[in-house]
Coordinates of C-alpha atoms in Angstrom, one line a residue:
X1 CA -100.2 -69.0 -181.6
X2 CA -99.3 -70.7 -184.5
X3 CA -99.9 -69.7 -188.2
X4 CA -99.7 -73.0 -189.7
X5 CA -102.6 -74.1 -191.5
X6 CA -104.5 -76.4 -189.9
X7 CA -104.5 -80.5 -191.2
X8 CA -107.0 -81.4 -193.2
X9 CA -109.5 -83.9 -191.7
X10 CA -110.2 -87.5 -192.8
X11 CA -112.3 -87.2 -195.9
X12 CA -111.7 -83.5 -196.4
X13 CA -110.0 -84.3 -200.3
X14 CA -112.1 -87.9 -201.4
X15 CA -116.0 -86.8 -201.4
X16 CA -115.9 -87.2 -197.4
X17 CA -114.6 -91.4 -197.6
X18 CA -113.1 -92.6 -194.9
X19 CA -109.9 -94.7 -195.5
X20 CA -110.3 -98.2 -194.5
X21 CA -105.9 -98.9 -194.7
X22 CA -102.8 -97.1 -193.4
X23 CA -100.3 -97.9 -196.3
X24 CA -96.9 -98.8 -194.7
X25 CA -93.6 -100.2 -195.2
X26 CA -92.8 -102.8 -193.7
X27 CA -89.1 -104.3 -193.2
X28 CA -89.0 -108.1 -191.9
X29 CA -85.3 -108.8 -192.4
X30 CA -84.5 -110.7 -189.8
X31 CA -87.8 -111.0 -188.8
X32 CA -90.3 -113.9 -188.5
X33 CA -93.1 -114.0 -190.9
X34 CA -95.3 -117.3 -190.4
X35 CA -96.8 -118.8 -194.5
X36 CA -99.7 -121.1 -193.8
X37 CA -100.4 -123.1 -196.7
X38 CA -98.3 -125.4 -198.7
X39 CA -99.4 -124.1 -202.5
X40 CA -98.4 -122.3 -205.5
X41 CA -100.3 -119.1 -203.9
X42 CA -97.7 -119.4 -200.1
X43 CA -94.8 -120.2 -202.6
X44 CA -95.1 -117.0 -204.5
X45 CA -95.8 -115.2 -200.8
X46 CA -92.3 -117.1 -199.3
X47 CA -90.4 -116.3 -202.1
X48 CA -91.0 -112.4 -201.8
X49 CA -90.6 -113.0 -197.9
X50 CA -87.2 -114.6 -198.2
X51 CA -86.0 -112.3 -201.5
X52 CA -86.9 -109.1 -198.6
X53 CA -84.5 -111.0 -195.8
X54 CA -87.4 -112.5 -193.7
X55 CA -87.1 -115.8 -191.7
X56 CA -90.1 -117.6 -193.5
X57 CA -91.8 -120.8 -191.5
X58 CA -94.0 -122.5 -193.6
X59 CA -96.9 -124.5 -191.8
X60 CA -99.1 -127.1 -194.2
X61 CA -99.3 -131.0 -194.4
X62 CA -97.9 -131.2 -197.6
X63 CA -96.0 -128.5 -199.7
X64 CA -95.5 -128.2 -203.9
X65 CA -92.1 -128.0 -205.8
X66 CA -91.7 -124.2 -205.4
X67 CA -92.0 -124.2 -201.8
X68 CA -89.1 -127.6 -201.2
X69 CA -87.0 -126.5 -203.8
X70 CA -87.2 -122.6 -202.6
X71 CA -86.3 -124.2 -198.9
X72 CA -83.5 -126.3 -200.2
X73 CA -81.7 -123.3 -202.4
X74 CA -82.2 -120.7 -199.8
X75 CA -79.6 -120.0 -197.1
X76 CA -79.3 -122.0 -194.2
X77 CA -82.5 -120.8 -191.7
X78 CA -84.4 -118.5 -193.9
X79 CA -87.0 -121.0 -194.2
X80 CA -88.7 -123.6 -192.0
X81 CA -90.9 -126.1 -193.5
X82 CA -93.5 -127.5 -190.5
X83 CA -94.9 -130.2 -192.3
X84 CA -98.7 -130.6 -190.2
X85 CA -102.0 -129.0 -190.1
X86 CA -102.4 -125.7 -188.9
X87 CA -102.2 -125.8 -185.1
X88 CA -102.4 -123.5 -182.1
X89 CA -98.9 -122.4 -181.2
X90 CA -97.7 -121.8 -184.8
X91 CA -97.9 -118.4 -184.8
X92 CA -95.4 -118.2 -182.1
X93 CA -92.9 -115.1 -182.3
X94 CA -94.7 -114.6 -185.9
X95 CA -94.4 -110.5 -186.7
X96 CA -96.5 -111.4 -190.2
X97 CA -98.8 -114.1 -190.9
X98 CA -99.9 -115.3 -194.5
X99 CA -102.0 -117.8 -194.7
X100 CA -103.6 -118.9 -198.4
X101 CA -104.2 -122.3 -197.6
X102 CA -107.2 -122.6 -199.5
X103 CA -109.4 -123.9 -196.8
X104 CA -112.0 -120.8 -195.8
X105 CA -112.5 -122.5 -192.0
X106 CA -108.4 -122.8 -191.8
X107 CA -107.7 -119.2 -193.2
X108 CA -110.7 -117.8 -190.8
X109 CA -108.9 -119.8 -188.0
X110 CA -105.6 -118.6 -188.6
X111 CA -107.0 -114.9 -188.8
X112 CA -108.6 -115.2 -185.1
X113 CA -105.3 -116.2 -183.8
X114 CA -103.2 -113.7 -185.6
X115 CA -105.9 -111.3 -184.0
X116 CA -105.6 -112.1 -180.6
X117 CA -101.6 -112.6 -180.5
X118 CA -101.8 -109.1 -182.2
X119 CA -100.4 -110.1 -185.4
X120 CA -101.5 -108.8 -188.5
X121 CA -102.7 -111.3 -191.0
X122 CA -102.8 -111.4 -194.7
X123 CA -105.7 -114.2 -196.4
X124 CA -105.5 -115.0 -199.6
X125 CA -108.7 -116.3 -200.3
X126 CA -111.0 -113.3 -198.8
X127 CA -109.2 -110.3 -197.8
X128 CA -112.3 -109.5 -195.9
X129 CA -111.1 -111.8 -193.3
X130 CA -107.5 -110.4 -192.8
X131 CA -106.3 -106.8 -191.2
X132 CA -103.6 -106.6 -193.9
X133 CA -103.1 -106.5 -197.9
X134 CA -100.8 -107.5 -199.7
X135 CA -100.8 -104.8 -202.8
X136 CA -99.8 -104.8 -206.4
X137 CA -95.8 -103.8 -206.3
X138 CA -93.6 -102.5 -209.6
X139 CA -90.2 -101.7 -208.7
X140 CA -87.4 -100.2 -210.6
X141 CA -83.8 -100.2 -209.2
X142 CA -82.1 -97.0 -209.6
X143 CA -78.3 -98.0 -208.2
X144 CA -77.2 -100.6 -206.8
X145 CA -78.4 -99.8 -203.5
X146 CA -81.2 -98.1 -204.4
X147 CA -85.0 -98.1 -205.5
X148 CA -88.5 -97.2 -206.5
X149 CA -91.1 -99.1 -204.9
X150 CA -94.3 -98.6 -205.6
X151 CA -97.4 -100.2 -203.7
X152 CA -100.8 -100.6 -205.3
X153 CA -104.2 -101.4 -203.7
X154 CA -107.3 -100.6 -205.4
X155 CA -110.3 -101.6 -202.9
X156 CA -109.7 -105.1 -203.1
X157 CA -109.7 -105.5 -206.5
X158 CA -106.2 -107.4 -207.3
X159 CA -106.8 -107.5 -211.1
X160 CA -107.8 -103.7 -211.7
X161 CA -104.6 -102.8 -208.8
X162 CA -102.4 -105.1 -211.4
X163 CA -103.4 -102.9 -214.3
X164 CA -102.4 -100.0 -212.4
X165 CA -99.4 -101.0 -211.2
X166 CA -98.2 -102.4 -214.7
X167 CA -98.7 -99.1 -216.2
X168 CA -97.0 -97.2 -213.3
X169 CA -94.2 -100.2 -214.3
X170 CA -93.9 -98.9 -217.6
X171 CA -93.7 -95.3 -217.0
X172 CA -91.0 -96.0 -214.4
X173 CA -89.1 -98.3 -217.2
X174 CA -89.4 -95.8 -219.6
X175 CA -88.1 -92.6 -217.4
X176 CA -91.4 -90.3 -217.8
X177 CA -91.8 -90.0 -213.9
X178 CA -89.5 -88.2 -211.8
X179 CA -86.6 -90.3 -210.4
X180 CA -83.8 -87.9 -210.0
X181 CA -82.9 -87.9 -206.7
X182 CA -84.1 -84.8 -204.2
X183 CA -82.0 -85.2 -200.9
X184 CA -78.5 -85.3 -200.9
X185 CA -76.8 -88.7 -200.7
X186 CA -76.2 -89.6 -197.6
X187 CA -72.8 -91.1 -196.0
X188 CA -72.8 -93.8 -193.4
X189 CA -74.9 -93.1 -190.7
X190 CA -73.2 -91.7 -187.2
X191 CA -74.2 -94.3 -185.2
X192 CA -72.3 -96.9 -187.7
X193 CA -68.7 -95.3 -187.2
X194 CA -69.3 -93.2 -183.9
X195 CA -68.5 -94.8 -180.3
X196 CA -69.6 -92.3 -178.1
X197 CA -70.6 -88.5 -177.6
X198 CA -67.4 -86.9 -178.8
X199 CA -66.9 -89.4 -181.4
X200 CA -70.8 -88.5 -182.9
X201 CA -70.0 -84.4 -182.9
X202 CA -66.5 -85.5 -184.8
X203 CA -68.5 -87.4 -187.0
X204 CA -71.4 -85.3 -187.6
X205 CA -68.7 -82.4 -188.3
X206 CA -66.7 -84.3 -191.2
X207 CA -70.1 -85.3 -192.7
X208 CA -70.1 -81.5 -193.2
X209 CA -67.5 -80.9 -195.3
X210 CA -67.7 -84.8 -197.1
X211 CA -69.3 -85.6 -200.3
X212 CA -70.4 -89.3 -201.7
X213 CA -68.8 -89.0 -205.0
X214 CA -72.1 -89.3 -207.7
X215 CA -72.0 -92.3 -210.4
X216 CA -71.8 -92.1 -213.9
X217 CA -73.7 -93.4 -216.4
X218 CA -72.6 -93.8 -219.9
X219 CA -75.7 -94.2 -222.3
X220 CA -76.2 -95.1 -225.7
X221 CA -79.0 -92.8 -227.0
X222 CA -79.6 -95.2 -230.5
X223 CA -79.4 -93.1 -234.0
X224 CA -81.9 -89.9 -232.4
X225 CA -85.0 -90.9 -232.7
X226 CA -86.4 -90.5 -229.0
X227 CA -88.0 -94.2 -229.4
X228 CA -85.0 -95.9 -230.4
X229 CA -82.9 -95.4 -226.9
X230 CA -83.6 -98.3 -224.3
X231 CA -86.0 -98.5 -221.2
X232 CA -82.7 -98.8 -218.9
X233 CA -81.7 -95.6 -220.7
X234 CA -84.6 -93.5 -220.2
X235 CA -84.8 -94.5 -216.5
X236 CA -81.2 -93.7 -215.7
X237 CA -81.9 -90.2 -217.6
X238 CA -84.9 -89.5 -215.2
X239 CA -83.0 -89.7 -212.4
X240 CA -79.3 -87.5 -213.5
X241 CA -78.3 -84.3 -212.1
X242 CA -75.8 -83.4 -215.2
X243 CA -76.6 -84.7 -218.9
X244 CA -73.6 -84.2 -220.7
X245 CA -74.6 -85.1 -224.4
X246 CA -73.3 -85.3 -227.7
X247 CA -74.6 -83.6 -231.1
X248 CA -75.9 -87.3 -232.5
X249 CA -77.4 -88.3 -229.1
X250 CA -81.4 -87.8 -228.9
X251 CA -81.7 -84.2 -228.2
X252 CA -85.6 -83.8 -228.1
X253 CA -85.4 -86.1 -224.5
X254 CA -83.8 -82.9 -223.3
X255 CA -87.3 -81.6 -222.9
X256 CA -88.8 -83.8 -220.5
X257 CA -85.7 -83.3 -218.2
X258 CA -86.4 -81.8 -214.6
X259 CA -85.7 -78.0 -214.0
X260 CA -83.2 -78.1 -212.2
X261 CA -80.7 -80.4 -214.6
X262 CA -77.8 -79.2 -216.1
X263 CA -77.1 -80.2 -219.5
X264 CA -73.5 -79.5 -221.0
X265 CA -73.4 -79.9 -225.2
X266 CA -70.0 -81.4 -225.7
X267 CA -71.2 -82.0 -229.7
X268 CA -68.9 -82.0 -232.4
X269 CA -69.0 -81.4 -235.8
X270 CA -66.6 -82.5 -238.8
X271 CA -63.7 -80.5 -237.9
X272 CA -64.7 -79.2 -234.8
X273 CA -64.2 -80.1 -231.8
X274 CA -65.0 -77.3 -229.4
X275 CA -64.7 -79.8 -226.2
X276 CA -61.9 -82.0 -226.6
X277 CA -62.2 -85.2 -225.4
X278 CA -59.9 -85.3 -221.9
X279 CA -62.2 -82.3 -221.1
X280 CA -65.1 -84.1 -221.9
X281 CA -63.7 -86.8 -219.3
X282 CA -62.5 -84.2 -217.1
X283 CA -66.6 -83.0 -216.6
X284 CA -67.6 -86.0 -215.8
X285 CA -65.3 -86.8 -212.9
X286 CA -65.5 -83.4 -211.6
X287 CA -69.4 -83.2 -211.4
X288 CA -69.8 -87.0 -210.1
X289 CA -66.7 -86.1 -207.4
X290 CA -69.0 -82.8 -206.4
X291 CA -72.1 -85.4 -205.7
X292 CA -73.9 -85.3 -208.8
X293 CA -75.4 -88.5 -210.7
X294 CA -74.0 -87.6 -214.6
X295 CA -75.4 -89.0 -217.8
X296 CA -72.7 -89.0 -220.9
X297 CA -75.4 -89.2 -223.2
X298 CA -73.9 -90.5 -226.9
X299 CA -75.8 -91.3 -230.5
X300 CA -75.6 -95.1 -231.1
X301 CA -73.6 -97.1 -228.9
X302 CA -71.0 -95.7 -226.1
X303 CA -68.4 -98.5 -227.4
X304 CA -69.1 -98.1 -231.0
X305 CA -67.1 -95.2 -232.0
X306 CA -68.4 -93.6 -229.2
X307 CA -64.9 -93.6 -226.9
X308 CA -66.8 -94.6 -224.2
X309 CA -63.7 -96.5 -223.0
X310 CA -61.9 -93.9 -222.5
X311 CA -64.4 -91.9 -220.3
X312 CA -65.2 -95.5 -218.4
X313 CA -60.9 -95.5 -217.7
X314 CA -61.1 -91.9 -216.8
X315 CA -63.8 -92.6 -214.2
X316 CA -62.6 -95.4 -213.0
X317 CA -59.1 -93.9 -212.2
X318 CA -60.7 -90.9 -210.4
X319 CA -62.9 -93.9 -207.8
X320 CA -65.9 -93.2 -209.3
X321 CA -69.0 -95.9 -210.0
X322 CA -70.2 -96.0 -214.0
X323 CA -72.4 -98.3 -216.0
X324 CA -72.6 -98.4 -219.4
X325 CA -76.0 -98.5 -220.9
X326 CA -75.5 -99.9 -224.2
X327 CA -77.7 -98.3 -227.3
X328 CA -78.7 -99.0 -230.4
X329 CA -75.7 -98.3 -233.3
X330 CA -75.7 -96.4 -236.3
X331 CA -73.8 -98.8 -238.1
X332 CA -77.0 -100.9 -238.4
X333 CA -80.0 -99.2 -237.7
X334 CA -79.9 -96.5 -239.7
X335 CA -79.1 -98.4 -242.9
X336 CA -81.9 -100.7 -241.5
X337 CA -84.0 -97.2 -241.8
X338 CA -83.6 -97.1 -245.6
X339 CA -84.4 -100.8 -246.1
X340 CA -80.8 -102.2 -246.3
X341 CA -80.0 -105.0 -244.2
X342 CA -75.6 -105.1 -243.5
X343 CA -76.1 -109.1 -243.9
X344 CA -79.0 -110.7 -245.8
X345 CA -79.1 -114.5 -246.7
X346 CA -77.5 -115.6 -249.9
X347 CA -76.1 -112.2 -250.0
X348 CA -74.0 -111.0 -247.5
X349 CA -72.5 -113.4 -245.0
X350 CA -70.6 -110.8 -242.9
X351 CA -70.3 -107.0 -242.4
X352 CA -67.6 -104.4 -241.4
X353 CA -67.5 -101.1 -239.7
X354 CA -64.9 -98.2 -239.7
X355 CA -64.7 -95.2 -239.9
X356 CA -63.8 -92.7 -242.9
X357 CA -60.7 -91.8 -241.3
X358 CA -59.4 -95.7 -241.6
X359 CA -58.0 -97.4 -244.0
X360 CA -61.2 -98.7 -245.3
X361 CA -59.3 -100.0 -248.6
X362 CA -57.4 -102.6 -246.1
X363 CA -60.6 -104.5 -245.2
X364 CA -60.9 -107.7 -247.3
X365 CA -63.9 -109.1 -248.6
X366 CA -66.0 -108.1 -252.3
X367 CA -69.2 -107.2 -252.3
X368 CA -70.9 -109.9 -249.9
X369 CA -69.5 -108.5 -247.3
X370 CA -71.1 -105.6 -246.4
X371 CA -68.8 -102.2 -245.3
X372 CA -70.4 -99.6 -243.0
X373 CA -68.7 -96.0 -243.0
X374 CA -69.4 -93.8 -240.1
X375 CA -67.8 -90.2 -240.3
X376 CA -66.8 -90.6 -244.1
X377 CA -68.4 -88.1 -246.3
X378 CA -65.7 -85.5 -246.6
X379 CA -63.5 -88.4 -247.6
X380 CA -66.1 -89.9 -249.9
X381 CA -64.6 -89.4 -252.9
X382 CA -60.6 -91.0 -251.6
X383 CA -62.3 -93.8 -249.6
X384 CA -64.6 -94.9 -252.8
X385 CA -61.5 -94.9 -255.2
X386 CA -59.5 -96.7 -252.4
X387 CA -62.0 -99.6 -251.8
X388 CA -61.7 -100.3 -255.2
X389 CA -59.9 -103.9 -256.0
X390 CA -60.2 -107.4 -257.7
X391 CA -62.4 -108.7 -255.5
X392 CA -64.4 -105.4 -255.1
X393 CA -65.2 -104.2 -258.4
X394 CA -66.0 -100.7 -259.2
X395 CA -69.5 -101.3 -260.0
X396 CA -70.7 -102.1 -256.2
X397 CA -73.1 -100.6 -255.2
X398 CA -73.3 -98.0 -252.4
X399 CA -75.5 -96.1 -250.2
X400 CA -75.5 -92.8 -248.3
X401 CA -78.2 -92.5 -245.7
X402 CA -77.9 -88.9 -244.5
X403 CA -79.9 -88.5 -240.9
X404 CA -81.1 -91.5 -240.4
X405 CA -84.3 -91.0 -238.4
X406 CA -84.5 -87.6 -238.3
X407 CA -86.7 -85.4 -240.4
X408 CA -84.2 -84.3 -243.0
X409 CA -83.6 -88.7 -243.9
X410 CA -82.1 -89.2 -247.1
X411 CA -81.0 -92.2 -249.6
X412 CA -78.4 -91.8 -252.5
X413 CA -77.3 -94.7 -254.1
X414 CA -75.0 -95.0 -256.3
X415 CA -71.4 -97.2 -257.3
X416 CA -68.5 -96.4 -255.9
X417 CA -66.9 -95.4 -259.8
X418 CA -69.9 -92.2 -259.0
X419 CA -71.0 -92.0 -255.7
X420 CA -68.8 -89.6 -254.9
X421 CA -70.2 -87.1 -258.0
X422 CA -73.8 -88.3 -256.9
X423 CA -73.4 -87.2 -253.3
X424 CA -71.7 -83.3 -254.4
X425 CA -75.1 -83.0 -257.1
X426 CA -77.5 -83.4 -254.4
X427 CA -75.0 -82.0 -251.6
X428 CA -74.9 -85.0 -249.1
X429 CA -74.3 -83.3 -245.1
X430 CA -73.2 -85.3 -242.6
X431 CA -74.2 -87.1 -240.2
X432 CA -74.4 -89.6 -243.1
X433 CA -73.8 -93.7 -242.6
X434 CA -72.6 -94.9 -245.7
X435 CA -72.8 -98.4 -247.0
X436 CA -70.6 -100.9 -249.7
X437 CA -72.0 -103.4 -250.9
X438 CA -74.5 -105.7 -252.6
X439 CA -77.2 -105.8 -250.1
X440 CA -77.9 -101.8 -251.2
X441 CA -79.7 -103.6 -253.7
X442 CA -82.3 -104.7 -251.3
X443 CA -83.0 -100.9 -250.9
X444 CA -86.3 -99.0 -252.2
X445 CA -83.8 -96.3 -253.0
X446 CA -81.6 -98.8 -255.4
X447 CA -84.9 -100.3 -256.8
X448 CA -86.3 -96.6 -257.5
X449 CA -83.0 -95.3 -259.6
X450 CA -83.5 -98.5 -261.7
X451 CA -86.8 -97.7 -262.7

């Protein structure tokens, strides 16, 4: 006897309702799905058919732009435009129907035939009439052969499934459901490489000991604030095994991440760089080569300072998959915190970014053109007697924005003849962004020290 509990029966969870669909999958590539009507409603409805690999036959007397111009780009076969009245005999071969033709009597007709041929039918114009639904669907691709789909219904209500689905949409886009994978990634199938019995068991024993190699994903996290990193960033975050993230990147998403994630804090500090950076390449190839989907989660951008080309080369030379996410830099959104803009009409036309460690004093242009600084405060006072010349006097002004975003945010401004003695009286820390030029004078913090 069997100690499993028993199933529950129909209605034993809902308040005793009985189900009136069996949600299902359905895959029609390859397959004939019969559109009856020639509108904007059966354009929509071919267009998803054809998008999911279906052969699509189109039956009406007349058909709008969508559907000819649909049949003339699609590839040769995948749709059939039957140019006369619904007829008997149309359906034949049909696995799908969909018929929106607008025409109650037409729709009701098509339905009867569908039923007796034993092919479900969806009508547009009363579900009531059909034995299938077509539901509200949000889907969010995870790699590139890969997806959530999600399937709405809400008792034949289209516009209250929508709202459903839209904020499913949304919380999919934005990485707050779980999408990290939960069963290992699977090689080709047996039957795709084995020829016979032998062949299978040889098969089946190599998929043993092989691994897919995982992908990488190199994301820019924006300046820290947790709003600031994109949608296609939070959704690749949902779904990694390994977050391998920086000091700068947006540490407080950390939290929502999934048990079983392993996050690795490669973060440097001026001076110190406990992870050097071939290591920090090194981690990602071997955790993606052991199967794991890796996220190299950066502040700002992965290319802007971030040497996100060098992890992209190092992954690339070990046969492993990355995309860069881009992010949101440093460079101008977190002067953009404290109310300076790096070009602003009538201004400046241009702007510049190094970093402290460059020769910032080589970069030409005076004070409308803007210079952003990343990494430069323990050089503050060299770089601002450097970037002194003829054409950029010692009276421009600067600003230091120390955390931008982050709850310890701070403006000094100042020019670069004092900056330097500024920042040491109220003890400037990095991470600070520091800007030269005139648009600081579009700054609270420059119109505040006037006063």
């Amino acid at each position: 006897m069997s100690d499993a509990a028993p199933l529950p029966t129909a209605g034993a969870h809902d308040g005793g309702v009985s189900h009136e669909i069996y949600p299902l999958g359905l895959k029609v590539a390859g397959r004939l799905v019969v559109v009856v009507g020639g509108g904007p409603v059966a354009a929509r409805r071919a267009r998803a058919l054809v998008e999911a690999g279906a052969r699509v036959r189109v039956v009406a007397p007349d058909v709008c732009e969508d559907l000819s111009v649909l049949a003339r780009v699609s590839a040769p076969g995948a749709v059939e435009l039957v140019t006369h009245a619904y007829r008997a005999g149309d359906l034949d071969e049909a696995w799908l129907v969909h018929t929106a033709t607008g025409s109650p009597a037409v729709d009701q007709q098509v339905s009867d035939d569908a039923e007796r041929a034993r092919v479900f039918c969806v009508t547009a114009g009363d579900a009531s009439v059909g034995s299938a639904w077509v539901p509200a669907v949000a889907r969010t691709a995870l790699t590139d052969d890969a997806e959530v789909t999600v399937a709405v219904t809400a008792g034949r209500d289209p516009r209250r499934a929508t709202a459903i689905r839209d904020a499913v949409a949304a919380a999919l886009q934005t990485g707050t459901l779980p999408l990290r994978r939960r069963r290992t990634r699977e090689v080709e199938r047996v039957s795709d490489v084995a020829t016979s019995p032998a062949e299978v068991e040889r098969v089946s024993d190599a998929r043993s000991t092989s691994r897919v190699p995982g992908r990488v994903w190199l994301v820019g996290g924006g300046p820290g604030d947790t709003g600031l990193i994109t949608a296609r960033g939070r959704t690749v975050l949902a779904q990694a095994d390994v977050v391998v993230i920086d000091r700068l990147g947006p540490r407080a998403l950390l939290h929502e991440l999934s048990p079983g994630v392993e996050v690795i804090d490669v973060g440097k500090t001026s001076g110190n760089h406990p992870v050097p950076q071939h290591e920090i390449n090194a981690l990602l190839v071997q955790h993606a080569l052991a199967g794991r989907d890796v996220v190299r989660l950066k502040g700002g951008d992965p290319y802007v300072f971030g040497r996100g080309g060098e992890e992209l080369a190092a992954c690339h030379a070990a046969g492993i998959e990355v995309e860069v996410v881009p992010g949101v830099t440093s460079a101008v959104s977190v002067p953009a915190a404290a109310g300076i803009p790096v070009t602003h009409r009538g201004v400046a036309r241009g702007f510049s970014v190094l970093t402290g460690h460059d020769g910032a004093a080589d970069v030409p242009g005076g004070p409308d053109h803007t210079l952003v600084l990343l990494m430069g405060v323990t050089r503050l006072a060299e770089t601002a007697d450097a970037l002194v010349t003829a054409d950029r006097p010692a009276d421009t002004p600067v600003a230091l924005v120390e955390d931008g975003f982050g709850p310890r945010q701070r403006v000094t401004v100042g020019t670069l003849a004092d900056i330097a003695e500024r920042a040491a009286a109220v003890g400037v820390r990095p991470p600070a962004v520091i800007v030269v030029g005139a648009v600081v004078r579009l700054s609270p913090a420059w119109a505040q020290q006037a006063r």
